[in-house]
Amino acid sequence: SQTIHQWPATLVQPVGSPLSLECTVEGTSNPNLYWYRQAAGRGLQLLFYSVGIGQISSEVPQNLSASRPQDRQFILSSKKLLLSDSGFYLCAWMRDRPNYGYTFGSGTRLTVV
Amino acid sequence: GENVEQHPSTLSVQEGDSAVIKCTYSDSASNYFPWYKQELGKRPQLIIDIRSNVGEKKDQRIAVTLNKTAKHFSLHITETQPEDSAVYFCAASNQYNFNKFYFGSGTKLNVKP
């Protein structure tokens, strides 16, 4: 079966510290993968998407970066976190047709203090 | 790029009443419109979707309508129940352009018992 895993579930980090969030999918190959951020009480903002290994497209310029070192692995990183980076981060995988659509990971709640 | 606007931001209804959430989109190339329900602290879950070759779709108490000419689509929930309380997001996507979803800002629905 096809599943998506995201970790950690919660994270509290000090300002200026690095960040690494990981997302992996199982049961599919060459998936399109996405990172979204949801600030408190706000909508879903697309941060990065990837259509293949080493292929990253950035939607919003900021101090975050993404990498796709393996076909089914998508990583969100930062060298130095800002207070404004706090939020709920969601990884998503695009299912192929005929079941086209997103499946979201369980999310990571990041609090920068 | 695509811009999706969603209204209202909050909606409070009495149990048993109907709820309607409306979205507009800007890119006429968008051809797939899903709706997601997000309960507090959880991942968004797909509840219904509609493609641009269809004007209306129903699934039990929920329905979605699409007006391509006006570029708007709506979610209708009938006979609301307390468990319908959640944040609802609309999204627009072009299935043939990197499959990115652009989300509305969300509607917090509160169903009062």
mmCIF file of C-alpha atoms in Angstrom, chain A residues 4 32 34 36 38 41-46 49 51 59 88 90 94-95 97-107 109, chain B residues 31-32 34 36 38 40-46 49 51 87 89 93-106:
data_model
loop_
_atom_site.group_PDB
_atom_site.id
_atom_site.type_symbol
_atom_site.label_atom_id
_atom_site.label_comp_id
_atom_site.label_asym_id
_atom_site.label_seq_id
_atom_site.Cartn_x
_atom_site.Cartn_y
_atom_site.Cartn_z
ATOM 1 C CA ILE A 4 3.540 8.835 3.560
ATOM 2 C CA ASN A 32 5.726 14.485 -6.954
ATOM 3 C CA TYR A 34 5.485 19.021 -1.753
ATOM 4 C CA TYR A 36 3.475 23.297 2.756
ATOM 5 C CA GLN A 38 0.386 26.528 7.748
ATOM 6 C CA GLY A 41 -5.131 30.190 11.878
ATOM 7 C CA ARG A 42 -3.974 30.618 8.319
ATOM 8 C CA GLY A 43 -4.140 28.750 5.042
ATOM 9 C CA LEU A 44 -1.704 26.377 3.389
ATOM 10 C CA GLN A 45 1.290 28.013 1.761
ATOM 11 C CA LEU A 46 3.257 26.021 -0.817
ATOM 12 C CA TYR A 49 7.848 20.989 -4.720
ATOM 13 C CA VAL A 51 9.210 16.200 -9.454
ATOM 14 C CA GLU A 59 7.588 28.948 -4.444
ATOM 15 C CA PHE A 88 2.548 23.505 11.040
ATOM 16 C CA LEU A 90 2.947 19.413 5.965
ATOM 17 C CA MET A 94 0.622 13.612 -5.413
ATOM 18 C CA ARG A 95 -1.191 10.399 -6.216
ATOM 19 C CA ARG A 97 -4.374 9.218 -11.976
ATOM 20 C CA PRO A 98 -7.018 7.852 -11.751
ATOM 21 C CA ASN A 99 -6.768 8.626 -7.999
ATOM 22 C CA TYR A 100 -5.232 12.024 -8.669
ATOM 23 C CA GLY A 101 -4.843 14.240 -5.647
ATOM 24 C CA TYR A 102 -2.793 14.982 -2.566
ATOM 25 C CA THR A 103 -2.175 12.755 0.392
ATOM 26 C CA PHE A 104 -0.757 14.718 3.300
ATOM 27 C CA GLY A 105 1.669 13.550 5.927
ATOM 28 C CA SER A 106 0.682 13.866 9.567
ATOM 29 C CA GLY A 107 2.485 17.192 9.917
ATOM 30 C CA ARG A 109 4.328 21.434 14.563
ATOM 31 C CA ASN B 31 -9.184 22.063 -14.023
ATOM 32 C CA TYR B 32 -9.306 20.226 -10.717
ATOM 33 C CA PRO B 34 -10.607 19.523 -4.300
ATOM 34 C CA TYR B 36 -10.158 19.363 2.303
ATOM 35 C CA GLN B 38 -8.819 19.697 8.647
ATOM 36 C CA LEU B 40 -7.680 20.618 14.950
ATOM 37 C CA GLY B 41 -4.021 19.602 14.914
ATOM 38 C CA LYS B 42 -4.497 17.007 12.196
ATOM 39 C CA ARG B 43 -3.649 16.685 8.543
ATOM 40 C CA PRO B 44 -6.069 17.894 5.851
ATOM 41 C CA GLN B 45 -8.217 15.121 4.434
ATOM 42 C CA LEU B 46 -9.870 15.145 1.037
ATOM 43 C CA ASP B 49 -13.427 17.029 -5.508
ATOM 44 C CA ARG B 51 -13.152 18.333 -12.324
ATOM 45 C CA VAL B 87 -11.508 24.064 8.989
ATOM 46 C CA PHE B 89 -9.943 24.427 2.504
ATOM 47 C CA SER B 93 -4.926 22.841 -9.653
ATOM 48 C CA ASN B 94 -3.955 22.307 -13.243
ATOM 49 C CA GLN B 95 -3.450 18.594 -13.604
ATOM 50 C CA TYR B 96 -1.131 19.121 -16.532
ATOM 51 C CA ASN B 97 1.153 21.738 -14.969
ATOM 52 C CA PHE B 98 3.297 20.205 -12.245
ATOM 53 C CA ASN B 99 0.231 19.311 -10.257
ATOM 54 C CA LYS B 100 0.580 22.146 -7.773
ATOM 55 C CA PHE B 101 -2.381 22.838 -5.554
ATOM 56 C CA TYR B 102 -3.150 26.407 -4.583
ATOM 57 C CA PHE B 103 -5.247 26.597 -1.438
ATOM 58 C CA GLY B 104 -7.765 29.092 -0.196
ATOM 59 C CA SER B 105 -7.227 30.636 3.225
ATOM 60 C CA GLY B 106 -9.676 28.284 4.930
#
